Coordinates of C-alpha atoms and ligand atoms in Angstrom, one line a residue:
M211 CA 27.5 4.9 -13.3
S212 CA 28.4 1.3 -12.5
P213 CA 25.4 -1.0 -11.8
I214 CA 24.6 -2.3 -8.3
E215 CA 23.6 -5.9 -7.8
T216 CA 19.9 -5.9 -6.7
I217 CA 18.9 -9.5 -7.2
H218 CA 19.1 -11.5 -4.0
I219 CA 18.8 -15.3 -4.3
D220 CA 19.6 -17.8 -1.6
G221 CA 21.5 -15.2 0.5
V222 CA 23.7 -13.9 -2.3
W223 CA 23.5 -10.7 -4.3
V224 CA 23.8 -11.4 -8.0
P225 CA 23.4 -9.7 -11.4
A226 CA 20.7 -10.8 -13.8
V227 CA 21.5 -14.0 -15.6
S228 CA 21.1 -12.0 -18.9
G229 CA 23.4 -9.3 -17.6
A230 CA 20.6 -6.7 -18.2
T231 CA 20.4 -3.5 -16.2
R232 CA 17.9 -0.7 -15.7
E233 CA 18.4 3.0 -15.0
V234 CA 16.4 4.3 -12.0
L235 CA 15.7 8.0 -12.4
D236 CA 15.5 10.8 -9.8
P237 CA 12.0 12.2 -10.5
A238 CA 13.1 15.7 -9.3
D239 CA 15.4 16.2 -12.3
A240 CA 15.2 13.0 -14.5
T241 CA 18.9 12.2 -14.0
V242 CA 20.0 8.7 -13.3
L243 CA 20.0 7.9 -9.6
R244 CA 21.2 4.3 -9.8
V245 CA 21.7 1.5 -12.3
V246 CA 20.2 -1.8 -11.0
S247 CA 19.9 -5.4 -12.2
E248 CA 17.0 -6.1 -14.5
A249 CA 15.8 -9.7 -13.8
G250 CA 14.2 -12.0 -16.3
A251 CA 12.0 -15.1 -16.0
E252 CA 15.1 -17.2 -15.4
D253 CA 16.1 -15.1 -12.3
V254 CA 12.6 -15.5 -11.0
D255 CA 12.8 -19.3 -11.4
A256 CA 16.1 -19.3 -9.4
A257 CA 14.6 -17.1 -6.7
V258 CA 11.5 -19.2 -6.3
A259 CA 13.6 -22.4 -6.2
A260 CA 15.6 -20.9 -3.4
A261 CA 12.5 -19.9 -1.5
R262 CA 11.0 -23.4 -2.0
R263 CA 14.2 -25.1 -0.7
A264 CA 14.2 -22.8 2.3
F265 CA 10.5 -23.6 3.0
D266 CA 10.7 -27.4 2.5
G267 CA 14.1 -27.8 4.3
G268 CA 14.6 -29.9 7.4
A269 CA 13.6 -29.6 11.0
G270 CA 15.6 -26.3 11.5
A271 CA 14.0 -24.6 8.5
W272 CA 12.3 -21.2 8.9
P273 CA 8.7 -22.5 9.0
R274 CA 9.6 -24.7 11.9
T275 CA 11.6 -22.1 13.8
P276 CA 10.0 -21.4 17.2
V277 CA 7.7 -18.5 17.1
T278 CA 9.7 -16.7 19.8
Q279 CA 12.8 -16.8 17.5
R280 CA 10.8 -15.5 14.6
A281 CA 9.4 -12.7 16.7
A282 CA 12.9 -11.8 18.0
L283 CA 14.2 -11.6 14.4
L284 CA 11.3 -9.2 13.5
R285 CA 12.1 -7.0 16.4
R286 CA 15.8 -7.0 15.4
V287 CA 14.7 -5.8 11.9
A288 CA 12.7 -3.0 13.6
E289 CA 15.9 -1.9 15.5
L290 CA 17.9 -1.9 12.3
L291 CA 15.3 0.1 10.5
Q292 CA 15.5 2.7 13.2
R293 CA 19.3 2.6 13.1
D294 CA 19.2 3.3 9.3
R295 CA 16.2 5.7 9.5
E296 CA 17.9 8.7 7.9
E297 CA 19.6 6.7 5.2
I298 CA 16.5 4.8 4.2
A299 CA 14.4 8.0 4.3
L300 CA 16.8 9.6 1.9
V301 CA 16.8 6.7 -0.4
E302 CA 13.0 6.7 -0.5
S303 CA 12.8 10.4 -1.0
R304 CA 15.3 10.4 -3.9
D305 CA 13.6 7.4 -5.5
T306 CA 9.9 8.3 -5.2
G307 CA 10.2 12.1 -5.0
K308 CA 8.4 12.3 -1.7
T309 CA 9.8 14.7 1.0
L310 CA 12.4 13.5 3.4
E311 CA 10.0 13.9 6.3
E312 CA 7.5 11.6 4.5
G313 CA 10.4 9.2 4.1
R314 CA 11.1 9.3 7.8
I315 CA 7.4 8.7 8.6
D316 CA 7.4 5.7 6.3
V317 CA 10.4 4.2 8.1
D318 CA 8.7 4.7 11.5
D319 CA 5.5 3.2 10.2
V320 CA 7.3 0.2 8.8
T321 CA 9.2 -0.2 12.1
N322 CA 5.9 -0.3 13.9
A323 CA 4.5 -2.9 11.5
F324 CA 7.5 -5.2 12.2
R325 CA 7.0 -4.8 15.9
Y326 CA 3.3 -5.3 15.7
F327 CA 3.5 -8.6 13.8
A328 CA 6.3 -9.8 16.2
D329 CA 4.1 -9.2 19.2
L330 CA 1.0 -10.6 17.5
V331 CA 2.6 -14.1 16.9
R332 CA 4.5 -14.2 20.1
N333 CA 1.4 -13.6 22.2
E334 CA -0.8 -16.1 20.4
S335 CA -1.8 -19.4 22.0
G336 CA -0.7 -22.5 20.2
G337 CA -4.1 -23.3 18.7
R338 CA -7.8 -23.3 19.4
V339 CA -9.2 -26.4 21.1
V340 CA -12.6 -27.2 19.8
D341 CA -15.2 -29.4 21.5
A342 CA -15.6 -32.6 19.5
G343 CA -18.5 -33.8 21.6
S344 CA -16.5 -36.6 23.2
A345 CA -14.1 -36.8 26.1
D346 CA -12.1 -39.3 23.9
V347 CA -11.2 -36.8 21.3
H348 CA -8.7 -34.0 21.4
S349 CA -9.5 -31.6 18.5
V350 CA -7.4 -28.5 17.8
V351 CA -7.3 -25.9 15.1
V352 CA -3.8 -24.6 14.3
H353 CA -2.3 -22.2 11.9
E354 CA 0.7 -23.0 9.6
P355 CA 2.6 -20.9 7.0
V356 CA 1.2 -21.0 3.5
G357 CA 4.5 -21.7 1.8
V358 CA 6.4 -19.7 -0.8
C359 CA 4.9 -16.2 -1.2
A360 CA 5.3 -13.9 -4.2
M361 CA 5.0 -10.3 -3.4
I362 CA 4.6 -7.4 -5.9
T363 CA 4.6 -3.8 -4.9
P364 CA 4.0 -0.4 -6.4
W365 CA 6.1 2.8 -6.6
N366 CA 4.3 5.2 -4.3
Y367 CA 5.1 3.5 -0.9
P368 CA 7.7 0.9 -1.8
L369 CA 9.1 0.2 1.6
L370 CA 5.8 0.4 3.3
Q371 CA 3.9 -1.8 0.9
A372 CA 6.7 -4.4 0.9
S373 CA 6.8 -4.4 4.7
W374 CA 3.0 -4.9 5.1
K375 CA 3.6 -8.2 3.3
I376 CA 7.1 -9.2 4.5
A377 CA 6.5 -8.7 8.2
P378 CA 3.4 -10.9 8.5
A379 CA 4.8 -13.5 6.0
L380 CA 7.9 -13.9 8.1
A381 CA 6.0 -13.9 11.4
A382 CA 3.9 -16.7 10.1
G383 CA 6.9 -18.7 8.9
N384 CA 6.8 -18.3 5.2
T385 CA 9.6 -17.8 2.7
F386 CA 9.2 -15.3 -0.1
V387 CA 10.2 -13.6 -3.3
V388 CA 9.5 -9.9 -3.5
K389 CA 9.4 -7.8 -6.7
P390 CA 9.3 -4.0 -6.1
S391 CA 8.2 -1.6 -8.8
E392 CA 10.8 -1.2 -11.4
V393 CA 10.5 2.6 -11.0
T394 CA 11.4 2.6 -7.2
P395 CA 13.3 -0.6 -6.2
L396 CA 16.0 1.0 -3.9
S397 CA 14.4 0.9 -0.4
T398 CA 13.4 -2.7 -0.8
V399 CA 17.0 -3.6 -1.6
H400 CA 17.9 -1.9 1.6
L401 CA 15.3 -3.8 3.6
V402 CA 16.4 -7.1 2.2
R403 CA 19.9 -6.3 3.3
L404 CA 18.7 -5.6 6.8
L405 CA 16.8 -8.9 6.9
A406 CA 20.0 -10.7 6.2
E407 CA 21.9 -8.6 8.8
A408 CA 19.2 -9.5 11.3
G409 CA 20.1 -13.2 10.8
L410 CA 17.3 -14.5 8.5
P411 CA 18.5 -17.7 7.0
A412 CA 19.6 -17.7 3.4
G413 CA 16.8 -18.4 0.9
V414 CA 14.0 -17.2 3.1
A415 CA 14.0 -13.7 1.7
N416 CA 14.6 -13.3 -2.1
L417 CA 14.4 -10.2 -4.2
V418 CA 14.1 -9.8 -8.0
T419 CA 14.2 -6.3 -9.5
G420 CA 12.6 -6.0 -12.9
A421 CA 9.5 -5.2 -15.0
G422 CA 5.9 -6.3 -14.4
V423 CA 6.2 -8.3 -17.5
P424 CA 8.0 -10.7 -17.5
V425 CA 9.1 -10.7 -13.8
G426 CA 5.8 -10.1 -12.0
Q427 CA 3.9 -12.2 -14.5
R428 CA 6.3 -15.1 -14.0
L429 CA 5.8 -14.9 -10.3
A430 CA 2.0 -14.9 -10.7
E431 CA 2.2 -18.0 -13.0
H432 CA 5.0 -19.9 -11.2
P433 CA 3.8 -23.4 -10.2
D434 CA 6.0 -23.4 -7.0
V435 CA 4.5 -20.2 -5.6
D436 CA 1.7 -20.9 -3.0
L437 CA 0.5 -17.3 -2.4
F438 CA 0.5 -14.3 -4.6
S439 CA 0.1 -10.9 -2.9
F440 CA -0.1 -7.8 -5.2
T441 CA -0.3 -4.1 -4.4
G442 CA -0.8 -1.9 -7.4
G443 CA -3.3 -0.7 -10.1
L444 CA -6.6 -2.3 -11.0
L445 CA -5.6 -3.4 -14.5
S446 CA -2.3 -5.0 -13.8
G447 CA -3.6 -6.4 -10.5
T448 CA -6.6 -8.2 -12.0
K449 CA -4.4 -9.5 -14.9
A450 CA -1.8 -10.8 -12.5
G451 CA -4.4 -12.1 -10.1
A452 CA -6.2 -14.0 -12.8
A453 CA -2.9 -15.7 -13.8
A454 CA -2.3 -16.7 -10.1
V455 CA -5.9 -18.0 -9.6
A456 CA -5.5 -20.1 -12.7
G457 CA -2.8 -22.0 -10.8
A458 CA -5.1 -22.1 -7.7
K459 CA -2.8 -20.0 -5.6
K460 CA -4.1 -18.0 -2.7
I461 CA -4.3 -14.4 -3.7
A462 CA -4.4 -11.0 -2.0
L463 CA -4.9 -7.9 -4.1
E464 CA -4.5 -4.3 -2.8
L465 CA -5.6 -2.2 -5.7
G466 CA -6.6 1.4 -6.3
G467 CA -9.1 3.9 -4.8
K468 CA -11.2 6.9 -5.7
N469 CA -11.8 8.1 -2.2
P470 CA -14.5 10.5 -1.1
N471 CA -14.0 13.2 1.5
V472 CA -17.5 14.2 2.6
V473 CA -17.8 17.6 4.4
F474 CA -21.0 18.7 6.0
A475 CA -21.6 22.4 6.6
D476 CA -21.8 22.0 10.3
A477 CA -18.2 20.9 10.4
C478 CA -17.3 24.4 9.2
A479 CA -19.6 26.3 11.5
T480 CA -16.8 27.7 13.7
P481 CA -13.6 29.3 12.5
E482 CA -11.5 26.5 14.0
G483 CA -13.8 23.8 12.4
F484 CA -13.6 25.5 9.0
D485 CA -9.8 25.8 9.3
T486 CA -9.4 22.1 10.3
A487 CA -11.6 20.8 7.6
V488 CA -9.9 22.8 4.8
D489 CA -6.4 21.9 6.1
Q490 CA -7.3 18.2 6.2
A491 CA -9.0 18.3 2.8
L492 CA -5.7 19.8 1.5
N493 CA -3.7 17.1 3.2
A494 CA -6.0 14.3 2.0
A495 CA -5.7 15.3 -1.6
F496 CA -2.2 16.6 -2.1
V497 CA 0.2 14.8 0.3
H498 CA 2.8 13.0 -1.8
S499 CA 1.4 14.9 -4.8
G500 CA -1.8 12.8 -4.6
Q501 CA 0.1 9.6 -5.4
V502 CA -1.6 7.8 -2.5
C503 CA -4.1 4.9 -2.9
S504 CA -6.3 6.4 -0.2
A505 CA -5.9 10.0 -1.4
G506 CA -9.1 12.1 -0.7
A507 CA -9.3 13.0 -4.3
R508 CA -13.1 13.6 -4.3
L509 CA -14.3 16.5 -2.1
I510 CA -18.0 16.0 -1.6
I511 CA -19.3 19.1 0.1
E512 CA -22.6 20.5 1.3
A513 CA -23.8 23.2 -1.1
S514 CA -24.2 25.9 1.5
V515 CA -20.5 26.0 2.4
R516 CA -19.0 25.1 -1.0
E517 CA -18.0 28.5 -2.4
R518 CA -16.2 29.6 0.8
F519 CA -14.6 26.2 1.4
V520 CA -13.3 25.7 -2.2
A521 CA -12.0 29.3 -2.4
E522 CA -10.0 28.8 0.7
L523 CA -8.8 25.4 -0.3
A524 CA -7.6 26.7 -3.7
R525 CA -5.9 29.6 -2.1
R526 CA -3.9 27.2 0.2
A527 CA -3.3 24.7 -2.6
E528 CA -1.6 27.4 -4.7
R529 CA 0.8 28.1 -1.9
I530 CA 2.0 24.5 -1.5
K531 CA 5.8 24.6 -1.9
L532 CA 6.8 22.2 -4.6
G533 CA 10.3 21.0 -5.1
R534 CA 12.9 18.3 -4.7
G535 CA 11.8 16.1 -1.8
T536 CA 15.2 16.5 -0.1
A537 CA 15.2 20.3 -0.2
E538 CA 14.6 22.4 2.9
G539 CA 11.0 23.8 3.1
V540 CA 9.6 21.7 0.4
E541 CA 6.0 20.4 1.1
C542 CA 5.4 18.3 -2.0
G543 CA 7.7 16.5 -4.4
P544 CA 7.4 15.8 -8.1
L545 CA 5.3 13.0 -9.7
V546 CA 7.2 9.8 -10.0
S547 CA 7.7 9.7 -13.8
Q548 CA 7.1 11.4 -17.1
Q549 CA 4.4 8.8 -17.8
Q550 CA 2.6 9.7 -14.6
L551 CA 3.0 13.4 -15.4
E552 CA 1.4 13.0 -18.8
K553 CA -1.4 10.9 -17.4
V554 CA -2.2 13.7 -14.9
E555 CA -2.1 16.4 -17.6
A556 CA -4.5 14.3 -19.7
Y557 CA -7.0 13.9 -16.8
V558 CA -7.0 17.7 -16.2
D559 CA -7.5 18.4 -19.9
S560 CA -10.4 16.0 -20.2
A561 CA -12.0 17.4 -17.0
I562 CA -12.0 20.9 -18.4
A563 CA -13.2 19.7 -21.8
E564 CA -16.1 18.0 -19.9
G565 CA -17.0 21.2 -18.1
A566 CA -15.0 21.3 -14.8
R567 CA -14.1 24.7 -13.5
L568 CA -10.4 25.2 -12.8
R569 CA -9.9 26.9 -9.4
C570 CA -6.1 26.5 -9.2
G571 CA -3.2 24.7 -10.8
G572 CA -3.9 22.9 -14.1
S573 CA -0.4 23.1 -15.4
R574 CA 3.3 22.4 -14.7
P575 CA 4.7 25.0 -12.4
K576 CA 7.5 27.3 -13.5
P577 CA 11.0 25.8 -12.8
S578 CA 13.0 27.3 -9.9
E579 CA 16.0 26.4 -7.9
L580 CA 13.9 23.8 -6.0
R581 CA 12.1 22.7 -9.1
P582 CA 14.5 21.7 -11.8
A583 CA 13.0 22.2 -15.3
T584 CA 13.5 18.5 -16.1
G585 CA 11.6 17.3 -12.9
Y586 CA 8.1 15.8 -13.2
F587 CA 6.3 18.5 -11.3
Y588 CA 2.6 19.4 -11.5
A589 CA 0.8 22.1 -9.7
P590 CA -1.8 21.1 -7.1
T591 CA -5.1 21.4 -9.0
V592 CA -8.6 22.0 -7.8
L593 CA -11.4 21.2 -10.3
D594 CA -14.8 22.6 -9.2
E595 CA -18.3 21.9 -10.5
C596 CA -17.5 18.2 -11.2
H597 CA -20.1 15.5 -11.6
R598 CA -20.1 11.7 -11.5
E599 CA -20.1 11.2 -15.3
M600 CA -16.7 12.9 -15.7
K601 CA -13.7 10.6 -16.3
V602 CA -11.7 12.6 -13.7
V603 CA -14.3 11.8 -11.0
R604 CA -14.6 8.1 -11.9
E605 CA -11.0 7.0 -12.5
E606 CA -8.0 7.0 -10.2
T607 CA -5.8 9.8 -11.4
F608 CA -3.0 9.2 -8.9
G609 CA -1.8 12.8 -9.1
P610 CA -2.4 16.2 -7.4
I611 CA -6.0 16.6 -8.6
L612 CA -8.9 17.3 -6.3
T613 CA -12.4 17.3 -7.8
V614 CA -15.4 19.0 -6.1
E615 CA -18.9 17.7 -6.1
T616 CA -21.8 19.2 -4.2
F617 CA -24.7 17.7 -2.2
G618 CA -27.9 19.0 -0.5
T619 CA -29.0 16.1 1.7
E620 CA -27.4 13.3 3.8
D621 CA -28.7 10.7 1.4
E622 CA -27.2 12.5 -1.6
A623 CA -23.8 12.7 0.2
V624 CA -23.9 9.0 0.8
A625 CA -25.0 8.2 -2.7
L626 CA -22.1 10.3 -4.2
A627 CA -19.5 8.8 -1.8
N628 CA -20.5 5.3 -2.7
D629 CA -20.8 6.0 -6.4
T630 CA -17.4 4.4 -7.3
E631 CA -16.3 1.0 -8.5
Y632 CA -13.6 1.2 -5.8
G633 CA -14.0 1.2 -2.0
L634 CA -10.7 1.7 -0.3
A635 CA -11.2 4.7 2.0
G636 CA -13.2 7.7 2.7
A637 CA -14.0 10.3 5.3
V638 CA -16.9 12.2 6.8
W639 CA -16.7 15.6 8.5
S640 CA -19.5 16.7 10.8
A641 CA -19.9 18.4 14.1
D642 CA -23.0 16.1 14.7
S643 CA -21.5 12.8 15.8
A644 CA -24.7 10.9 15.4
R645 CA -24.8 12.0 11.8
A646 CA -21.1 11.3 11.2
R647 CA -21.5 7.8 12.5
R648 CA -24.7 7.2 10.6
V649 CA -23.0 8.2 7.4
A650 CA -19.8 6.3 8.2
A651 CA -21.9 3.2 8.7
R652 CA -23.3 3.6 5.2
L653 CA -20.0 4.2 3.4
R654 CA -18.9 1.1 1.3
H655 CA -15.2 1.6 1.9
G656 CA -12.6 -0.4 3.8
T657 CA -11.4 2.5 6.0
V658 CA -13.7 5.3 7.1
W659 CA -12.4 8.3 9.0
I660 CA -14.6 10.6 11.0
N661 CA -13.3 14.1 11.4
D662 CA -9.8 13.0 10.2
Y663 CA -8.1 11.8 7.1
H664 CA -5.2 9.4 6.4
P665 CA -4.2 7.8 9.8
Y666 CA -4.0 4.1 9.9
L667 CA -2.9 1.7 12.6
P668 CA -0.9 -1.5 12.2
Q669 CA -3.4 -3.3 14.4
A670 CA -6.4 -2.3 12.2
E671 CA -7.0 -4.0 8.9
W672 CA -6.4 -2.2 5.7
G673 CA -8.0 -3.0 2.3
G674 CA -10.9 -2.3 0.1
F675 CA -14.5 -3.0 -0.8
G676 CA -15.4 -3.5 -4.4
K677 CA -12.6 -3.3 -7.0
S678 CA -10.1 -1.9 -4.4
G679 CA -9.0 -5.5 -3.8
I680 CA -9.3 -8.9 -2.3
G681 CA -8.2 -9.5 1.3
R682 CA -6.8 -7.3 4.0
E683 CA -3.3 -6.3 5.2
L684 CA -2.4 -5.3 8.7
G685 CA -4.2 -6.4 11.8
P686 CA -4.8 -10.1 12.7
T687 CA -6.4 -10.6 9.3
G688 CA -3.2 -9.4 7.7
L689 CA -1.4 -12.2 9.5
D690 CA -4.0 -14.8 8.6
E691 CA -3.5 -14.0 4.9
Y692 CA -0.2 -15.8 5.2
R693 CA -1.4 -18.9 7.0
E694 CA -3.2 -22.0 6.3
T695 CA -5.7 -23.3 8.9
K696 CA -5.4 -26.9 9.9
H697 CA -7.8 -29.0 12.0
V698 CA -6.0 -31.8 13.9
Y699 CA -8.5 -34.4 15.3
E700 CA -7.0 -36.9 17.7
N701 CA -8.9 -40.0 18.8
L702 CA -7.6 -40.9 22.2
R703 CA -9.5 -44.2 22.3
P704 CA -9.6 -45.6 18.7
Q705 CA -12.1 -48.4 18.1
P706 CA -13.5 -50.1 15.0
V707 CA -16.4 -48.2 13.5
R708 CA -18.0 -51.4 11.9
W709 CA -19.5 -49.4 9.0
F710 CA -18.8 -52.4 6.8
S711 CA -19.9 -55.8 7.9
G712 CA -16.9 -57.9 6.6
Ligands
LIG219 P1 1.1 -0.9 -11.3 O1 -0.1 -1.8 -11.2 O2 1.5 -0.3 -12.5 O3 2.4 -1.7 -10.8 C1 2.4 -2.4 -9.5 C2 3.4 -3.5 -9.6 O4 2.9 -4.5 -10.5 C3 4.8 -3.1 -10.1 O5 5.7 -3.8 -9.4 C4 4.7 -3.6 -11.5 O6 6.0 -4.0 -12.1 C5 3.8 -4.9 -11.4 N1 3.1 -5.4 -12.6 C6 2.7 -4.6 -13.6 N2 2.1 -5.4 -14.5 C7 2.2 -6.7 -14.0 C8 1.7 -8.0 -14.5 N3 1.1 -8.2 -15.6 N4 1.9 -9.1 -13.7 C9 2.6 -8.9 -12.5 N5 3.0 -7.8 -12.0 C10 2.8 -6.7 -12.8 O7 0.9 0.1 -10.1 P2 1.8 1.4 -9.8 O8 1.6 2.4 -10.9 O9 3.2 0.9 -9.5 O10 1.1 1.9 -8.4 C11 0.0 2.7 -8.3 C12 -1.2 1.9 -8.0 O11 -1.0 1.1 -6.8 C13 -2.4 2.7 -7.8 O12 -3.5 2.2 -8.5 C14 -2.6 2.7 -6.3 O13 -3.9 2.9 -5.8 C15 -2.2 1.3 -6.0 N6 -1.8 1.2 -4.6 C16 -2.7 0.5 -3.8 C17 -2.5 0.4 -2.4 C18 -3.4 -0.2 -1.4 O14 -3.1 -0.4 -0.3 N7 -4.6 -0.6 -1.9 C19 -1.3 1.0 -1.9 C20 -0.4 1.6 -2.7 C21 -0.7 1.7 -4.1

């Protein structure tokens, strides 16, 4: 298979300076999907230099382009995303293993993010006039772009995570270099093509495809990068973040989660309530084979309803149709890689060794027409009778594993839900809205759902408490991450101050 050029610098698609390439695998059968350019530190340097020139350029450069024009370009990108919806969804499905329908939802969500940030900047006023205490002073606080942004993204939502950075960065007038995960770079390549097609000037959007080390690391350390925005795991994120902070860059980290889904018995009091809570717990844990930063991987359930709830959940989990994400009728794709599969197997083994009770799954499923033997499939797994000391309860498994813990009182439920070093997302299910709101208010997580799981809105901030990260994406805060704030104080009647006598 001949390689495609996936490094984009100063408006041109180029191979790596070293000529190196990488095979991108189809997780459904481990065959080679594409061969892409494998950048090194020298390609990063060239990409950052292009972004720097595009930022520092003359009066017509992107940071100084009128906001209405920037907003119009973002809206054009949204149109192009919708034009290519099926193609991008297919690319994302083949690359990540997710179902085609999930791929389509991602494209729609990304489209909405571009539209949202376009509207947000277009509707802003030019600055905030502040009262300086004198009629002779005009004092205004304005926002300006930060500069050259380096963006690093993970493999589970490649297009989505890149767009949550790219859309606000462009809206604010920045230039950037993006590095997608080396495991799933293809949809980001497509997006960068669309940015060029939409008319973004050369050098504003640059792309390097390659490994965390050295490519991501060089971006974190690069002296000409002003802002470092990373989405990925806790270990690599804190390491890269430390390198960026050492250079006094602005940083934004979107890291992992170990998210509680708290179910009170009263949510299950009616047949409809029970059905909904079970269905949503299934969705919370197993959509995209659990490879979701906000996956509801910890079911925390009131003791009186546990047995009935878990039995039904396990029954439904066993019936989830696994297979190639592009195949008709498939509900869940494979894990993304052999490495991820082995990690998941090790977590299940350790949980059982520590006393967890296996209610379903716990192994690779048998191959079938929809599940090639070489694909990285793992059966949705429910582990009952778990407790907070278990590794599987404490660490992010990033796979189709649901652990079950039990509580007796509201205080116990809250204590369990907050007993994690992370704090990305969580949910509470109750028919008593006063109780649900009380519990939601006590949860130390960046997003809390009441009687729902997983929805998010481009206009509402996304990010985590604790070790789930630093900063927020989406919403007005997600735009502010990409801006400097400047106070301009203008004296309309300058006079000597006579502080010094001479
Ligand atoms: P990862 O940390 O292994 O990789 C993420 C990115 O970082 C990749 O592009 C990788 O090449 C790069 N990288 C690795 N080491 C680096 C280094 N030393 N310096 C710079 N870059 C480096 O994560 P992953 O396995 O791709 O993704 C899964 C993780 O992402 C999970 O922990 C998940 O929770 C997290 N995630 C978080 C969010 C969120 O919104 N908080 C969203 C999606 C995924």
